[in-house]
CSV table of C-alpha atoms and ligand atoms in Angstrom, one decimal:
chain,number,residue,atom,x,y,z
P,19,MET,CA,-19.6,-0.4,-7.5
P,20,SER,CA,-19.0,-0.7,-4.0
P,21,ASP,CA,-16.2,0.8,-1.1
P,22,ALA,CA,-14.3,-2.3,-0.6
P,23,ARG,CA,-14.3,-2.6,-4.5
P,24,LYS,CA,-12.9,1.0,-5.1
P,25,LYS,CA,-9.9,0.8,-2.6
P,26,GLN,CA,-8.8,-2.4,-4.2
P,27,ARG,CA,-8.6,-0.9,-7.4
P,28,SER,CA,-6.7,1.7,-6.6
P,29,TYR,CA,-4.4,0.4,-4.7
P,30,TRP,CA,-3.9,-1.7,-7.5
P,31,ASP,CA,-4.0,0.6,-9.7
P,32,ALA,CA,-1.3,3.1,-8.6
P,33,LEU,CA,1.8,-0.5,-8.3
P,34,ALA,CA,1.0,-0.8,-12.1
P,35,ASP,CA,4.0,1.2,-12.2
P,36,SER,CA,6.4,-0.6,-10.8
P,37,ASP,CA,8.3,-3.5,-12.8
P,38,PRO,CA,5.8,-5.7,-13.3
P,39,ASP,CA,6.7,-8.7,-10.7
P,40,ALA,CA,7.1,-6.6,-7.7
P,41,ALA,CA,3.7,-4.5,-8.6
P,42,VAL,CA,1.9,-8.2,-7.2
P,43,ILE,CA,4.4,-10.1,-5.2
P,44,ASP,CA,6.1,-7.3,-2.7
P,45,PRO,CA,6.9,-3.6,-3.9
P,46,ASN,CA,9.9,-3.4,-2.1
P,47,ASP,CA,12.0,-6.7,-3.5
P,48,LYS,CA,14.5,-3.5,-5.6
P,49,ARG,CA,16.3,-5.8,-7.2
P,50,GLY,CA,13.8,-8.5,-7.5
P,51,LEU,CA,15.6,-11.4,-6.7
P,52,LYS,CA,13.0,-12.8,-3.5
P,53,ASN,CA,9.9,-12.0,-6.4
P,54,ARG,CA,11.4,-14.0,-9.6
P,55,TYR,CA,12.2,-16.8,-5.9
P,56,LEU,CA,8.5,-16.5,-5.2
P,57,ALA,CA,6.9,-16.7,-8.4
P,58,GLU,CA,9.3,-19.6,-8.9
P,59,ILE,CA,7.4,-21.7,-6.4
P,60,ARG,CA,3.9,-20.7,-7.4
P,61,ASP,CA,4.7,-21.5,-11.4
P,62,LEU,CA,6.2,-25.1,-9.8
P,63,ALA,CA,2.8,-24.9,-8.2
P,64,PHE,CA,0.2,-24.8,-11.3
P,65,LEU,CA,2.4,-26.6,-13.5
P,66,GLN,CA,3.0,-29.6,-11.6
P,67,THR,CA,-0.8,-30.1,-10.4
P,68,LEU,CA,-1.7,-29.2,-13.6
P,69,ALA,CA,0.0,-32.4,-14.8
P,70,ALA,CA,-0.7,-35.1,-12.7
P,71,ARG,CA,-4.0,-34.1,-13.3
P,72,ASN,CA,-3.3,-34.5,-16.8
P,73,VAL,CA,-4.1,-30.6,-18.0
P,74,ALA,CA,-2.1,-31.0,-20.8
P,75,ASN,CA,-2.9,-27.9,-24.0
P,76,GLY,CA,-5.4,-26.8,-21.1
P,77,MET,CA,-7.8,-24.0,-21.3
P,78,LEU,CA,-7.3,-22.1,-18.0
P,79,LEU,CA,-8.7,-19.3,-16.7
P,80,ASP,CA,-6.4,-17.3,-14.2
P,81,VAL,CA,-8.4,-15.1,-11.5
P,82,GLY,CA,-6.6,-11.5,-10.5
P,83,THR,CA,-4.5,-12.1,-12.6
P,84,GLY,CA,-2.6,-9.0,-12.7
P,85,THR,CA,0.3,-8.2,-14.9
P,86,GLY,CA,0.6,-12.0,-16.4
P,87,SER,CA,3.1,-13.2,-13.8
P,88,ALA,CA,1.5,-16.5,-14.0
P,89,ALA,CA,0.3,-16.5,-17.4
P,90,LEU,CA,3.3,-16.9,-19.0
P,91,PRO,CA,4.8,-20.1,-18.0
P,92,LEU,CA,1.1,-21.6,-18.3
P,93,LEU,CA,1.4,-19.8,-22.2
P,94,ASP,CA,4.8,-21.0,-22.5
P,95,ALA,CA,3.8,-24.6,-21.2
P,96,GLY,CA,1.4,-24.7,-23.9
P,97,HIS,CA,-2.3,-24.0,-22.2
P,98,ARG,CA,-4.9,-20.6,-23.3
P,99,VAL,CA,-5.2,-18.6,-20.9
P,100,LEU,CA,-7.8,-15.7,-20.2
P,101,GLY,CA,-6.0,-13.4,-17.3
P,102,VAL,CA,-9.0,-11.1,-15.5
P,103,ASP,CA,-8.2,-8.8,-13.1
P,104,ILE,CA,-9.7,-6.1,-10.9
P,105,SER,CA,-7.0,-3.5,-11.9
P,106,PHE,CA,-7.0,-2.2,-15.9
P,107,GLY,CA,-3.2,-0.4,-14.8
P,108,LEU,CA,-2.4,-4.6,-14.1
P,109,LEU,CA,-3.7,-6.6,-16.8
P,110,ARG,CA,-2.3,-3.4,-19.8
P,111,HIS,CA,0.9,-5.9,-18.5
P,112,ALA,CA,-0.7,-8.6,-19.2
P,113,GLN,CA,-1.5,-8.0,-22.1
P,114,ALA,CA,2.1,-6.1,-22.9
P,115,ARG,CA,4.2,-9.5,-21.9
P,116,CYS,CA,1.4,-12.1,-23.3
P,117,GLY,CA,-1.0,-10.8,-25.2
P,118,ALA,CA,1.0,-12.3,-28.9
P,119,LYS,CA,0.9,-15.7,-27.1
P,120,ASP,CA,-3.0,-17.0,-26.9
P,121,GLY,CA,-3.4,-15.5,-23.7
P,122,LEU,CA,-6.4,-12.6,-23.4
P,123,PHE,CA,-7.6,-10.3,-20.9
P,124,VAL,CA,-10.6,-9.6,-19.4
P,125,LEU,CA,-10.8,-6.3,-16.9
P,126,THR,CA,-13.9,-7.8,-13.9
P,127,ASP,CA,-14.3,-7.3,-10.4
P,128,GLY,CA,-15.4,-10.8,-11.0
P,129,ARG,CA,-19.1,-10.5,-9.3
P,130,GLU,CA,-19.0,-11.3,-12.8
P,131,LEU,CA,-17.6,-13.8,-14.6
P,132,PRO,CA,-17.3,-13.3,-18.9
P,133,VAL,CA,-17.0,-16.9,-19.6
P,134,ARG,CA,-19.5,-19.4,-20.3
P,135,ALA,CA,-20.1,-22.5,-18.2
P,136,GLN,CA,-18.5,-25.2,-17.5
P,137,GLY,CA,-15.9,-24.0,-20.2
P,138,PHE,CA,-12.6,-24.3,-18.6
P,139,ASP,CA,-9.8,-27.4,-18.0
P,140,ALA,CA,-8.8,-25.8,-15.0
P,141,ALA,CA,-8.1,-22.8,-12.6
P,142,VAL,CA,-5.1,-21.0,-11.2
P,143,VAL,CA,-5.9,-18.5,-8.2
P,144,TYR,CA,-2.4,-16.7,-6.5
P,145,VAL,CA,-3.4,-14.7,-3.7
P,146,VAL,CA,-6.4,-13.2,-4.9
P,147,LEU,CA,-9.3,-14.7,-2.3
P,148,SER,CA,-7.3,-13.1,0.5
P,149,TYR,CA,-7.4,-9.4,-1.1
P,150,LEU,CA,-11.8,-10.3,-0.2
P,151,VAL,CA,-11.8,-9.5,3.2
P,152,ASP,CA,-15.5,-9.9,2.9
P,153,ASP,CA,-15.9,-14.1,3.2
P,154,ALA,CA,-19.7,-13.1,1.1
P,155,THR,CA,-17.3,-11.0,-1.3
P,156,ALA,CA,-15.2,-14.5,-1.8
P,157,LEU,CA,-17.8,-17.3,-1.6
P,158,ALA,CA,-19.8,-15.7,-4.7
P,159,LEU,CA,-16.2,-15.6,-6.3
P,160,LEU,CA,-16.2,-18.9,-6.1
P,161,GLU,CA,-18.8,-20.0,-6.9
P,162,ASN,CA,-18.5,-17.8,-10.4
P,163,ILE,CA,-15.0,-20.2,-11.0
P,164,ARG,CA,-16.5,-23.4,-9.9
P,165,THR,CA,-19.1,-22.7,-12.6
P,166,ALA,CA,-16.5,-22.2,-15.1
P,167,LEU,CA,-15.0,-25.7,-14.8
P,168,LYS,CA,-15.4,-28.4,-16.9
P,169,ARG,CA,-17.4,-31.2,-14.6
P,170,GLY,CA,-14.1,-32.8,-12.7
P,171,ALA,CA,-11.4,-29.9,-13.2
P,172,VAL,CA,-9.6,-28.2,-10.8
P,173,LEU,CA,-8.8,-25.8,-9.4
P,174,VAL,CA,-5.3,-24.7,-8.1
P,175,MET,CA,-5.2,-21.5,-5.6
P,176,VAL,CA,-2.6,-20.1,-3.7
P,177,GLU,CA,-3.6,-18.4,-0.4
P,178,GLN,CA,-2.2,-16.9,2.6
P,179,VAL,CA,-2.9,-18.5,6.1
P,180,ARG,CA,-2.8,-18.1,9.8
P,181,ALA,CA,-3.2,-20.5,12.4
P,182,ASN,CA,-5.6,-17.4,13.5
P,183,ARG,CA,-7.6,-15.5,11.4
P,184,ARG,CA,-5.8,-12.2,11.1
P,185,ILE,CA,-6.6,-8.9,9.2
P,186,CYS,CA,-4.0,-7.1,7.5
P,187,GLU,CA,-2.0,-4.3,5.1
P,188,ASP,CA,-4.6,-1.6,7.1
P,189,GLY,CA,-8.0,-4.1,5.9
P,190,LEU,CA,-6.8,-4.6,2.9
P,191,LYS,CA,-6.7,-8.3,3.1
P,192,VAL,CA,-7.2,-11.6,5.0
P,193,GLN,CA,-5.5,-14.1,5.8
P,194,ARG,CA,-7.6,-16.9,7.0
P,195,THR,CA,-7.0,-20.2,8.8
P,196,ILE,CA,-6.6,-23.8,6.1
P,197,SER,CA,-10.7,-24.4,8.4
P,198,GLN,CA,-12.2,-21.3,7.4
P,199,TRP,CA,-10.6,-21.8,3.3
P,200,ARG,CA,-11.6,-25.3,2.9
P,201,ARG,CA,-14.9,-24.6,4.4
P,202,MET,CA,-15.8,-21.8,1.4
P,203,LEU,CA,-14.0,-23.9,-1.1
P,204,GLU,CA,-16.9,-26.3,0.0
P,205,GLN,CA,-19.4,-24.5,0.8
P,206,ALA,CA,-18.8,-23.2,-2.0
P,207,GLY,CA,-19.8,-26.5,-4.1
P,208,PHE,CA,-15.9,-27.5,-5.4
P,209,SER,CA,-15.2,-31.4,-3.6
P,210,SER,CA,-12.2,-33.4,-2.7
P,211,THR,CA,-10.0,-30.4,-1.4
P,212,THR,CA,-6.6,-31.2,-0.7
P,213,CYS,CA,-3.6,-28.3,1.2
P,214,THR,CA,-0.1,-28.2,0.4
P,215,VAL,CA,1.9,-25.8,2.4
P,216,LEU,CA,4.5,-24.5,0.4
P,217,ARG,CA,6.2,-22.1,2.4
P,218,HIS,CA,7.1,-19.8,5.1
P,219,GLY,CA,6.0,-15.9,5.1
P,220,ARG,CA,9.1,-15.5,7.6
P,221,PHE,CA,11.4,-18.1,6.1
P,222,PRO,CA,15.0,-17.1,7.4
P,223,LEU,CA,16.5,-17.8,3.6
P,224,THR,CA,14.3,-15.6,1.6
P,225,PRO,CA,15.6,-12.2,3.4
P,226,LEU,CA,19.0,-14.1,2.3
P,227,ILE,CA,17.8,-14.7,-1.5
P,228,LYS,CA,16.3,-10.6,-1.9
P,229,ALA,CA,19.9,-9.6,-0.5
P,230,GLY,CA,21.6,-11.6,-3.8
P,231,LEU,CA,23.3,-13.8,-0.6
P,232,ILE,CA,21.8,-17.0,-1.9
P,233,PRO,CA,23.2,-17.7,-5.8
P,234,ARG,CA,20.6,-18.8,-7.9
P,235,ARG,CA,21.6,-22.5,-8.8
P,236,LEU,CA,20.9,-23.3,-5.1
P,237,TRP,CA,17.5,-21.7,-4.6
P,238,PRO,CA,15.9,-24.9,-6.0
P,239,ARG,CA,18.2,-26.1,-3.2
P,240,VAL,CA,16.3,-24.4,-0.8
P,241,ARG,CA,12.4,-24.6,-2.1
P,242,SER,CA,12.8,-28.1,-1.0
P,243,ILE,CA,14.0,-27.2,2.9
P,244,GLU,CA,10.6,-24.6,2.6
P,245,THR,CA,8.2,-27.1,1.1
P,246,TRP,CA,10.0,-29.7,4.0
P,247,VAL,CA,9.4,-27.4,6.8
P,248,GLY,CA,5.6,-27.1,5.7
P,249,ARG,CA,5.0,-30.1,5.8
P,250,HIS,CA,6.1,-31.4,8.4
P,251,LEU,CA,5.6,-28.1,10.4
P,252,GLY,CA,2.4,-26.8,8.5
P,253,VAL,CA,1.0,-23.2,9.3
P,254,LEU,CA,2.6,-21.8,12.4
P,255,LYS,CA,2.0,-20.1,14.9
P,256,TRP,CA,3.7,-16.7,14.7
P,257,ASP,CA,3.9,-16.8,10.7
P,258,TYR,CA,1.7,-16.8,7.9
P,259,ALA,CA,2.4,-19.3,5.0
P,260,GLU,CA,0.8,-19.6,1.6
P,261,VAL,CA,-0.9,-22.9,0.8
P,262,LYS,CA,-1.8,-24.3,-2.4
P,263,PHE,CA,-5.6,-26.2,-2.3
P,264,VAL,CA,-6.8,-28.4,-5.0
P,265,ALA,CA,-10.7,-28.8,-5.4
P,266,VAL,CA,-12.6,-30.3,-7.3
P,267,ALA,CA,-15.9,-29.4,-9.2
P,268,PRO,CA,-18.0,-32.1,-9.3
J,307,LIG,C1,-1.4,-10.5,-5.1
J,307,LIG,S1,-1.1,-10.6,-6.9
J,307,LIG,C2,-2.2,-11.5,-7.5
J,307,LIG,C3,-1.8,-11.5,-8.7
J,307,LIG,C4,-1.5,-12.9,-9.8
J,307,LIG,N1,-2.5,-13.6,-9.5
J,307,LIG,C5,0.1,-13.9,-10.2
J,307,LIG,O1,0.3,-14.2,-10.1
J,307,LIG,O2,1.3,-12.3,-9.6
J,307,LIG,C6,-3.5,-10.3,-6.3
J,307,LIG,C7,-5.0,-10.0,-8.1
J,307,LIG,O3,-5.4,-10.1,-7.0
J,307,LIG,C8,-6.1,-8.6,-7.9
J,307,LIG,N2,-8.0,-8.4,-7.6
J,307,LIG,C9,-7.9,-8.1,-6.2
J,307,LIG,N3,-9.5,-7.9,-6.2
J,307,LIG,C10,-9.7,-8.6,-7.0
J,307,LIG,C11,-10.9,-9.1,-7.8
J,307,LIG,N4,-12.5,-8.7,-6.9
J,307,LIG,N5,-11.8,-9.4,-9.1
J,307,LIG,C12,-9.5,-9.3,-9.6
J,307,LIG,N6,-9.2,-9.4,-9.4
J,307,LIG,C13,-8.7,-8.8,-8.0
J,307,LIG,C14,-5.2,-7.5,-8.1
J,307,LIG,O4,-5.5,-7.3,-8.7
J,307,LIG,C15,-4.4,-8.4,-8.2
J,307,LIG,O5,-3.3,-7.9,-9.9
């Protein structure tokens, strides 16, 4: 295993003792409110996109599943999920949360996916390839995902984006530009990519949610404001954004 992969694995394994949502979103979110809010944006993005593509009771591949935070609502919606991840510590949470449902979890660093070709109705990815800083490694994983998908099946991928490419978190993460992500998807053999800005990293209402100053019943309203801002302003020069890419395996 390369040094970069070892570094990734120990970073994520070290987070396995945290709360399962904190481990994979914001480890500093003590109350867990921000993490729940962000997880709900992710879950809606996956569920609504799959429903719009008529994927019901599908066989799904969740790449970089972590603690199974995204897998759980997909299982509850009637899908079967194979989750793969580089961290054994995080996968133990996933197994505990989802093992009794139709979830199956496998340890892999993504170089090879232990799945048969064209076996999946869709794949979901939430902020995983942003942690594959080397473009060739990220591209190889996307190619593996494309091979695992049935013809015409979709990849729904939410990743971090910047107006200018930026390496962050001490070299552990890269925020690519929308065109770099699109090019990579195209090189991996995907077609018809669409992208939607879901939220901005420094959206001013997020710290208020984190501090418990916005009641839960108003979260859907905050979400629609984020959607509106994303649609009209796109990726801002001074902030990163989480962008949903939907790409088709031809
Ligand atoms: C930000 S977390 C997201 C977890 C999950 N997708 C979610 O929505 O909660 C990133 C995940 O990517 C996993 N990861 C990083 N590099 C990976 C690789 N090369 N292969 C598989 N998983 C990887 C990490 O272990 C971690 O669980």
